[in-house]
Tab-separated table of C-alpha atoms and ligand atoms in Angstrom:
chain	number	residue	atom	x	y	z
A	1	MET	CA	97.249	155.897	110.885
A	2	SER	CA	94.114	156.198	108.912
A	3	ARG	CA	91.130	154.537	110.523
A	4	SER	CA	89.366	152.026	108.235
A	5	PHE	CA	85.771	151.454	107.749
A	6	GLY	CA	83.901	148.887	105.677
A	7	LEU	CA	80.432	149.641	104.331
A	8	VAL	CA	78.055	146.685	104.569
A	9	GLY	CA	74.388	146.366	103.925
A	10	LEU	CA	71.836	144.677	101.601
A	11	PRO	CA	72.045	145.284	97.852
A	12	ASN	CA	70.561	148.647	96.950
A	13	ALA	CA	70.689	149.861	100.596
A	14	GLY	CA	72.879	152.751	99.274
A	15	LYS	CA	76.381	151.670	100.137
A	16	SER	CA	78.037	153.018	97.012
A	17	THR	CA	75.890	156.210	97.328
A	18	VAL	CA	77.126	156.740	100.878
A	19	PHE	CA	80.684	155.865	99.785
A	20	ASN	CA	80.391	158.651	97.180
A	21	ALA	CA	79.011	161.039	99.684
A	22	LEU	CA	81.964	160.299	101.959
A	23	THR	CA	84.813	160.277	99.490
A	24	LEU	CA	83.399	162.273	96.498
A	25	ALA	CA	85.292	159.605	94.621
A	26	GLY	CA	82.612	158.848	92.092
A	27	ALA	CA	82.288	155.091	92.544
A	28	LYS	CA	79.801	153.530	90.100
A	29	VAL	CA	76.208	153.570	91.434
A	30	GLU	CA	73.561	151.631	89.617
A	31	ALA	CA	69.989	150.571	90.235
A	32	TYR	CA	70.996	146.855	90.286
A	33	PRO	CA	72.257	144.650	92.988
A	34	PHE	CA	75.813	143.412	92.697
A	35	CYS	CA	77.230	146.462	90.744
A	36	THR	CA	80.037	146.782	93.182
A	37	ILE	CA	82.003	143.858	91.801
A	38	ALA	CA	85.477	144.890	92.856
A	39	PRO	CA	85.727	146.186	96.355
A	40	HIS	CA	86.175	149.914	96.174
A	41	HIS	CA	88.612	151.762	98.405
A	42	GLY	CA	88.491	155.384	99.041
A	43	VAL	CA	90.360	157.823	101.288
A	44	ALA	CA	88.777	160.892	102.664
A	45	ALA	CA	90.533	163.841	104.371
A	46	VAL	CA	88.880	164.552	107.622
A	47	PRO	CA	87.590	168.143	107.886
A	48	ASP	CA	88.807	169.547	111.164
A	49	GLU	CA	88.097	173.056	112.399
A	50	ARG	CA	90.684	172.928	115.151
A	51	LEU	CA	93.433	172.068	112.567
A	52	ASP	CA	92.202	175.084	110.526
A	53	HIS	CA	92.560	177.403	113.450
A	54	LEU	CA	96.009	176.051	114.305
A	55	HIS	CA	97.056	176.341	110.717
A	56	ALA	CA	96.034	179.945	110.685
A	57	LEU	CA	98.902	180.635	113.166
A	58	PHE	CA	101.344	179.026	110.742
A	59	PRO	CA	100.016	180.068	107.305
A	60	GLU	CA	103.400	179.344	105.654
A	61	LYS	CA	103.270	175.674	106.522
A	62	LYS	CA	101.257	172.968	104.868
A	63	LYS	CA	98.080	171.645	106.506
A	64	VAL	CA	97.884	167.871	106.751
A	65	PRO	CA	94.584	166.454	108.021
A	66	THR	CA	93.989	162.967	109.275
A	67	THR	CA	92.359	160.557	106.828
A	68	ILE	CA	89.859	157.747	106.920
A	69	GLU	CA	89.780	154.829	104.592
A	70	VAL	CA	86.430	153.631	103.409
A	71	VAL	CA	85.879	150.305	101.749
A	72	ASP	CA	82.728	149.920	99.671
A	73	ILE	CA	82.243	146.128	100.039
A	74	ALA	CA	80.232	144.131	97.507
A	75	GLY	CA	76.604	143.525	98.516
A	76	LEU	CA	75.423	140.529	100.454
A	77	VAL	CA	72.163	138.663	100.440
A	78	GLU	CA	70.760	135.893	102.645
A	79	GLY	CA	72.978	132.874	102.249
A	80	ALA	CA	76.174	134.895	101.679
A	81	CYS	CA	78.082	132.800	104.184
A	82	GLN	CA	77.566	129.790	101.946
A	83	GLY	CA	79.177	131.596	99.102
A	84	GLU	CA	75.893	132.689	97.464
A	85	GLY	CA	76.095	136.058	95.636
A	86	LEU	CA	79.445	137.645	96.298
A	87	GLY	CA	79.462	136.342	99.871
A	88	ASN	CA	82.915	135.009	100.428
A	89	GLN	CA	84.592	137.934	98.855
A	90	PHE	CA	82.517	140.149	100.995
A	91	LEU	CA	83.580	138.347	104.096
A	92	ALA	CA	87.250	138.441	103.276
A	93	GLU	CA	87.142	142.191	102.721
A	94	ILE	CA	85.427	142.906	105.875
A	95	ARG	CA	87.998	141.120	108.034
A	96	GLY	CA	90.538	143.820	107.191
A	97	VAL	CA	88.591	146.870	108.488
A	98	GLU	CA	88.581	148.302	111.964
A	99	ALA	CA	84.915	149.202	112.166
A	100	ILE	CA	81.731	148.439	110.159
A	101	LEU	CA	79.408	151.021	108.709
A	102	HIS	CA	76.132	149.172	108.318
A	103	VAL	CA	74.099	151.090	105.714
A	104	VAL	CA	70.299	150.544	106.035
A	105	ARG	CA	67.877	151.515	103.429
A	106	CYS	CA	65.474	154.089	104.907
A	107	PHE	CA	64.050	155.455	101.737
A	108	GLY	CA	61.099	154.081	99.743
A	109	ASP	CA	61.382	154.309	96.023
A	110	PRO	CA	59.422	151.748	93.893
A	111	ASP	CA	62.025	152.129	91.076
A	112	ILE	CA	64.797	150.769	93.227
A	113	ALA	CA	64.530	147.093	93.835
A	114	HIS	CA	64.679	145.711	97.322
A	115	PRO	CA	66.050	142.124	97.671
A	116	MET	CA	63.126	141.253	99.975
A	117	GLY	CA	60.393	143.442	98.418
A	118	GLU	CA	60.007	146.398	100.818
A	119	PRO	CA	62.383	148.033	103.323
A	120	ASP	CA	61.880	146.613	106.769
A	121	VAL	CA	64.579	148.043	109.022
A	122	ARG	CA	64.580	145.351	111.748
A	123	ARG	CA	64.491	142.474	109.324
A	124	ASP	CA	67.001	144.038	106.968
A	125	VAL	CA	69.498	144.564	109.829
A	126	ALA	CA	68.877	141.027	111.059
A	127	VAL	CA	69.667	139.503	107.620
A	128	VAL	CA	73.072	141.295	107.432
A	129	GLU	CA	73.992	140.533	111.009
A	130	GLY	CA	72.803	136.936	110.587
A	131	GLU	CA	75.256	136.418	107.823
A	132	LEU	CA	78.068	137.897	109.893
A	133	LEU	CA	77.069	135.695	112.797
A	134	ALA	CA	76.978	132.624	110.546
A	135	LYS	CA	80.520	133.413	109.352
A	136	ASP	CA	81.775	133.829	112.891
A	137	ARG	CA	80.172	130.490	113.848
A	138	GLU	CA	82.015	128.762	111.019
A	139	THR	CA	85.378	130.320	111.911
A	140	LEU	CA	85.049	129.751	115.686
A	141	GLU	CA	83.956	126.140	115.252
A	142	ARG	CA	86.849	125.292	112.960
A	143	ARG	CA	89.173	126.945	115.553
A	144	ARG	CA	87.574	125.036	118.408
A	145	GLU	CA	88.157	121.682	116.698
A	146	ARG	CA	91.835	122.373	116.599
A	147	ALA	CA	92.068	123.651	120.121
A	148	ALA	CA	90.018	120.763	121.456
A	149	LYS	CA	92.539	118.280	119.893
A	150	ALA	CA	95.447	120.035	121.682
A	151	ALA	CA	93.429	120.342	124.974
A	152	ARG	CA	93.015	116.505	125.007
A	153	THR	CA	96.813	116.167	125.204
A	154	GLY	CA	96.660	118.194	128.452
A	155	ASP	CA	97.714	121.522	126.974
A	156	MET	CA	96.459	124.037	129.577
A	157	ALA	CA	96.464	127.053	127.115
A	158	ALA	CA	94.421	124.988	124.671
A	159	GLN	CA	91.949	124.169	127.433
A	160	GLU	CA	91.489	127.785	128.248
A	161	GLU	CA	91.077	128.578	124.599
A	162	VAL	CA	88.324	125.997	124.259
A	163	ALA	CA	86.498	127.512	127.218
A	164	PHE	CA	86.770	131.010	125.608
A	165	LEU	CA	85.662	129.747	122.245
A	166	ASP	CA	82.664	127.978	123.889
A	167	ARG	CA	81.659	131.377	125.437
A	168	LEU	CA	81.862	133.107	122.026
A	169	LEU	CA	80.025	130.309	120.362
A	170	ALA	CA	77.213	130.375	122.936
A	171	ALA	CA	76.616	134.088	122.112
A	172	VAL	CA	76.809	133.470	118.313
A	173	ASN	CA	74.402	130.558	118.528
A	174	ALA	CA	71.913	132.822	120.442
A	175	GLU	CA	72.238	135.322	117.521
A	176	GLU	CA	74.049	137.767	119.786
A	177	PRO	CA	76.886	139.735	118.197
A	178	ILE	CA	80.239	139.243	119.993
A	179	ARG	CA	80.522	143.039	120.550
A	180	THR	CA	77.768	142.754	123.165
A	181	LEU	CA	79.988	140.586	125.469
A	182	HIS	CA	82.456	141.864	128.006
A	183	PHE	CA	86.103	140.686	128.052
A	184	SER	CA	88.880	140.826	130.673
A	185	ALA	CA	92.243	142.293	129.752
A	186	HIS	CA	93.604	138.761	129.807
A	187	GLU	CA	91.089	137.690	127.041
A	188	LEU	CA	91.575	140.599	124.692
A	189	PRO	CA	94.787	139.373	122.908
A	190	LEU	CA	93.059	136.117	121.842
A	191	LEU	CA	89.892	138.001	120.850
A	192	ARG	CA	92.056	140.295	118.743
A	193	GLU	CA	93.691	137.337	117.092
A	194	LEU	CA	90.391	135.642	116.235
A	195	ALA	CA	88.914	138.975	115.123
A	196	PRO	CA	85.328	137.682	114.739
A	197	LEU	CA	83.313	139.940	112.408
A	198	THR	CA	80.644	140.583	114.962
A	199	SER	CA	83.232	141.810	117.507
A	200	LYS	CA	83.976	144.926	115.385
A	201	PRO	CA	82.283	148.156	116.410
A	202	VAL	CA	79.245	148.978	114.201
A	203	LEU	CA	77.961	152.357	113.199
A	204	PHE	CA	74.486	152.149	111.621
A	205	VAL	CA	73.967	154.530	108.773
A	206	ALA	CA	70.343	155.355	108.020
A	207	ASN	CA	70.297	156.258	104.409
A	208	VAL	CA	67.349	158.566	104.008
A	209	GLY	CA	66.022	160.561	101.058
A	210	ASP	CA	66.366	164.289	100.548
A	211	GLU	CA	63.709	165.107	103.087
A	212	GLY	CA	65.679	163.642	105.995
A	213	GLU	CA	64.580	161.637	109.021
A	214	ASN	CA	61.533	159.433	108.719
A	215	ALA	CA	59.793	156.472	110.391
A	216	LEU	CA	62.334	154.032	108.986
A	217	SER	CA	65.342	155.963	110.314
A	218	ARG	CA	63.629	156.318	113.679
A	219	ALA	CA	63.073	152.487	113.735
A	220	LEU	CA	66.865	152.034	112.993
A	221	ALA	CA	67.694	154.296	115.930
A	222	ALA	CA	65.831	151.913	118.203
A	223	VAL	CA	67.480	148.820	116.673
A	224	ALA	CA	70.949	150.373	116.978
A	225	GLN	CA	70.343	151.144	120.643
A	226	GLU	CA	69.323	147.618	121.306
A	227	SER	CA	72.242	145.997	119.524
A	228	GLY	CA	75.178	146.805	121.724
A	229	ALA	CA	78.242	149.041	121.490
A	230	ALA	CA	76.923	150.632	118.389
A	231	GLY	CA	76.237	154.206	117.251
A	232	TRP	CA	74.084	155.518	114.404
A	233	ILE	CA	73.857	158.480	112.058
A	234	VAL	CA	71.391	159.665	109.513
A	235	VAL	CA	72.771	160.391	106.098
A	236	ARG	CA	71.037	161.839	102.964
A	237	GLY	CA	73.307	159.690	100.868
A	238	LYS	CA	71.942	160.563	97.468
A	239	LEU	CA	71.702	164.282	98.143
A	240	GLU	CA	75.206	164.570	99.559
A	241	ALA	CA	76.653	162.418	96.742
A	242	GLU	CA	75.109	164.660	94.248
A	243	LEU	CA	76.340	167.790	96.015
A	244	GLY	CA	79.839	166.190	96.197
A	245	GLU	CA	79.730	165.712	92.464
A	246	ALA	CA	78.143	169.086	91.551
A	247	CYS	CA	80.285	171.379	93.804
A	248	SER	CA	84.035	171.468	93.270
A	249	ASP	CA	84.146	174.233	95.807
A	250	GLU	CA	83.957	173.356	99.488
A	251	GLY	CA	82.288	176.713	100.421
A	252	GLU	CA	79.663	176.223	97.731
A	253	ARG	CA	78.922	172.688	99.075
A	254	GLN	CA	78.635	174.071	102.653
A	255	ALA	CA	76.183	176.664	101.479
A	256	PHE	CA	73.987	173.929	99.844
A	257	LEU	CA	74.128	171.768	102.945
A	258	ARG	CA	72.934	174.728	105.076
A	259	GLU	CA	70.080	175.307	102.575
A	260	TYR	CA	68.948	171.769	103.340
A	261	GLY	CA	69.256	172.407	107.078
A	262	LEU	CA	72.438	170.379	107.424
A	263	ALA	CA	75.047	171.997	109.613
A	264	GLU	CA	77.721	169.462	108.826
A	265	SER	CA	78.437	167.020	106.059
A	266	ALA	CA	77.993	163.320	106.389
A	267	LEU	CA	81.731	162.952	106.559
A	268	VAL	CA	82.029	165.163	109.581
A	269	ARG	CA	79.107	163.536	111.445
A	270	LEU	CA	80.499	160.094	110.531
A	271	VAL	CA	83.930	160.843	111.744
A	272	THR	CA	82.724	162.531	114.950
A	273	GLU	CA	80.530	159.485	115.737
A	274	ALA	CA	83.126	156.892	114.608
A	275	TYR	CA	86.011	158.458	116.587
A	276	ARG	CA	83.754	158.338	119.642
A	277	LEU	CA	82.770	154.746	118.999
A	278	LEU	CA	86.404	153.760	118.569
A	279	SER	CA	87.578	155.902	121.405
A	280	VAL	CA	90.042	157.741	119.195
A	281	ILE	CA	91.484	161.181	119.985
A	282	THR	CA	93.076	163.734	117.709
A	283	PHE	CA	96.271	165.574	118.527
A	284	TYR	CA	98.390	168.047	116.541
A	285	THR	CA	101.997	168.747	115.758
A	286	VAL	CA	103.766	171.777	114.156
A	287	GLU	CA	106.991	170.283	112.906
A	288	GLY	CA	109.126	171.205	110.004
A	289	PRO	CA	107.029	172.324	107.062
A	290	GLU	CA	103.770	170.806	108.375
A	291	VAL	CA	100.857	171.597	110.695
A	292	ARG	CA	99.430	168.187	111.135
A	293	ALA	CA	96.573	166.236	112.774
A	294	TRP	CA	96.993	162.685	114.155
A	295	THR	CA	94.754	160.180	115.692
A	296	ALA	CA	95.555	157.802	118.562
A	297	PRO	CA	93.568	155.482	120.812
A	298	ALA	CA	92.379	157.309	123.992
A	299	GLY	CA	94.760	156.563	126.781
A	300	THR	CA	97.895	156.617	124.617
A	301	ARG	CA	101.044	157.815	126.474
A	302	ALA	CA	103.264	160.485	124.967
A	303	PRO	CA	106.061	158.234	123.688
A	304	ASP	CA	103.558	155.925	121.899
A	305	ALA	CA	101.787	158.855	120.326
A	306	GLY	CA	105.198	160.144	119.213
A	307	ALA	CA	106.079	156.821	117.654
A	308	ALA	CA	103.405	157.393	114.970
A	309	ILE	CA	105.526	160.382	113.800
A	310	HIS	CA	109.036	158.924	114.299
A	311	THR	CA	110.134	155.856	116.251
A	312	ASP	CA	112.852	158.060	117.818
A	313	PHE	CA	110.156	159.921	119.710
A	314	ARG	CA	109.339	156.658	121.456
A	315	ASP	CA	112.811	154.960	121.653
A	316	ARG	CA	114.722	158.095	122.579
A	317	PHE	CA	111.935	160.118	124.155
A	318	VAL	CA	113.048	162.835	126.446
A	319	LEU	CA	109.930	164.973	126.907
A	320	ALA	CA	106.887	166.369	125.208
A	321	GLU	CA	106.010	170.048	125.228
A	322	VAL	CA	102.222	170.175	125.374
A	323	MET	CA	100.162	173.161	124.442
A	324	HIS	CA	96.398	173.454	125.113
A	325	LEU	CA	94.971	174.560	121.762
A	326	PRO	CA	92.585	177.240	123.142
A	327	ASP	CA	95.593	178.680	125.148
A	328	LEU	CA	97.742	178.798	121.983
A	329	LEU	CA	95.010	180.421	120.004
A	330	ALA	CA	94.317	182.948	122.688
A	331	ALA	CA	98.104	183.771	122.899
A	332	GLY	CA	98.237	184.174	119.204
A	333	SER	CA	101.717	182.586	118.739
A	334	GLU	CA	103.865	179.968	120.299
A	335	ARG	CA	106.282	182.492	121.528
A	336	ALA	CA	103.594	184.458	123.282
A	337	LEU	CA	102.301	181.248	124.974
A	338	ARG	CA	105.825	180.372	126.051
A	339	GLU	CA	106.155	183.742	127.752
A	340	THR	CA	102.937	183.059	129.744
A	341	GLY	CA	104.561	179.822	131.015
A	342	LYS	CA	101.520	177.749	129.805
A	343	ILE	CA	103.529	175.183	127.869
A	344	HIS	CA	103.453	172.032	129.887
A	345	ARG	CA	106.562	169.868	129.900
A	346	ALA	CA	105.273	166.270	130.001
A	347	GLY	CA	107.195	163.107	130.820
A	348	ARG	CA	106.765	159.585	129.397
A	349	ASP	CA	103.777	158.842	131.570
A	350	TYR	CA	101.711	161.705	130.193
A	351	THR	CA	98.506	160.550	128.624
A	352	VAL	CA	97.823	162.521	125.426
A	353	GLN	CA	94.583	164.466	125.514
A	354	ASP	CA	92.212	165.202	122.592
A	355	GLY	CA	93.210	168.510	121.096
A	356	ASP	CA	96.806	168.627	122.464
A	357	VAL	CA	99.392	170.416	120.366
A	358	ILE	CA	102.654	168.562	121.017
A	359	HIS	CA	106.339	169.080	120.304
A	360	PHE	CA	108.179	165.772	120.914
A	361	ILE	CA	111.781	166.054	121.955
A	362	SER	CA	114.084	163.078	121.635
A	363	ALA	CA	117.761	162.597	122.482
B	401	GDP	N1	65.203	157.517	95.856
B	401	GDP	C1	66.328	157.335	96.427
B	401	GDP	N2	67.201	156.522	95.790
B	401	GDP	C2	68.456	156.358	96.363
B	401	GDP	C3	68.772	156.837	97.627
B	401	GDP	N3	69.949	156.452	98.041
B	401	GDP	C4	70.382	155.630	97.007
B	401	GDP	N4	69.457	155.620	96.059
B	401	GDP	C5	69.543	154.847	94.791
B	401	GDP	O1	69.464	153.459	95.021
B	401	GDP	C6	70.188	152.732	94.024
B	401	GDP	C7	71.167	151.776	94.692
B	401	GDP	O2	72.099	152.591	95.470
B	401	GDP	P1	73.660	151.995	95.592
B	401	GDP	O3	74.367	153.061	96.403
B	401	GDP	O4	74.122	151.544	94.302
B	401	GDP	O5	73.325	150.681	96.555
B	401	GDP	P2	74.333	149.568	96.976
B	401	GDP	O6	73.906	148.331	96.252
B	401	GDP	O7	74.055	149.347	98.510
B	401	GDP	O8	75.707	150.013	96.718
B	401	GDP	C8	70.902	153.778	93.206
B	401	GDP	O9	70.147	153.939	92.020
B	401	GDP	C9	70.819	155.064	94.016
B	401	GDP	O10	70.858	156.203	93.276
B	401	GDP	C10	67.773	157.757	98.326
B	401	GDP	O11	67.996	158.194	99.330
B	401	GDP	N5	66.595	157.935	97.621
B	402	MG	MG1	77.180	149.228	95.570
């Protein structure tokens, strides 16, 4: 149930640096383009204060946070869609992720080469998005050829598909990412099957130097707001990667972050923004030896949320006992909360809310 993110951006934008900042995994970072030859996968445990508070009520149990998977995808340059650089490998990797983290260089350093000379946020973003659009064009056109052939034999579904593909292609040909279009519930299954790269949610990451926000990161904020269904965060990638390496102790790292005026780590800010962008909620269970956090798409009903834990909780669902975390913390124990009658017995139509603590009961 980990959410997966792929880091994209021009060579030397700071993808591997941001990857390190997020995962503390120590991926190789070098001052040359194309140093990320093999796609690099990392898993980061999501820091979660609510889980910490819940765990404090059950100190004998193990705390299990949610995780995110981050893929540091090899760099791309103009012409990647024709297989230049490491283009095709890049595009294959990116198909597999749920959302894109588009890292944009917002630091100036003459010692670090920029593939086009100087950072220019608007152009740099356009080059990367242009490559994604070009790849979508290729995939959609190929698909359209096939569908058009079937449509000529009178196949109604194929005719509908051609019309749909034409709509997507019109956007792509106008250099508009598919994420800016609106789709009916009826169209979503086909869109999901086609999974165009530019339909994925994008979170722009302004990679700034130690001093924080600057004119480049402010320009990126404007670009992000114009480019549809996308969020943005500012990350001092190099600083946070270095702190991650230097501090083995979480408390020590927090203290350093505060010294730099950062209330939260890049990971926390990223997860907060990404969960919002993906409409993901977090709920909690206290079951057996574990106190555990889970994610689910907003709007998930109790049995489907339960299925993530055990299929019995969906297939043999009886009810869910739902606790409101602040109530549970105020009561101090589950037993005390039960005595106040504030544990809600929810049926199969119950929509799980962010922050719920749930006992699933199956037959
Ligand atoms: N001066 C400066 N250098 C940075 C910053 N972020 C990354 N770098 C450096 O830029 C180079 C390229 O970064 P890297 O993460 O490998 O870029 P990638 O090609 O996108 O993976 C490395 O030498 C980094 O140390 C920054 O904020 N300031
Ligand atoms: Mg790299």
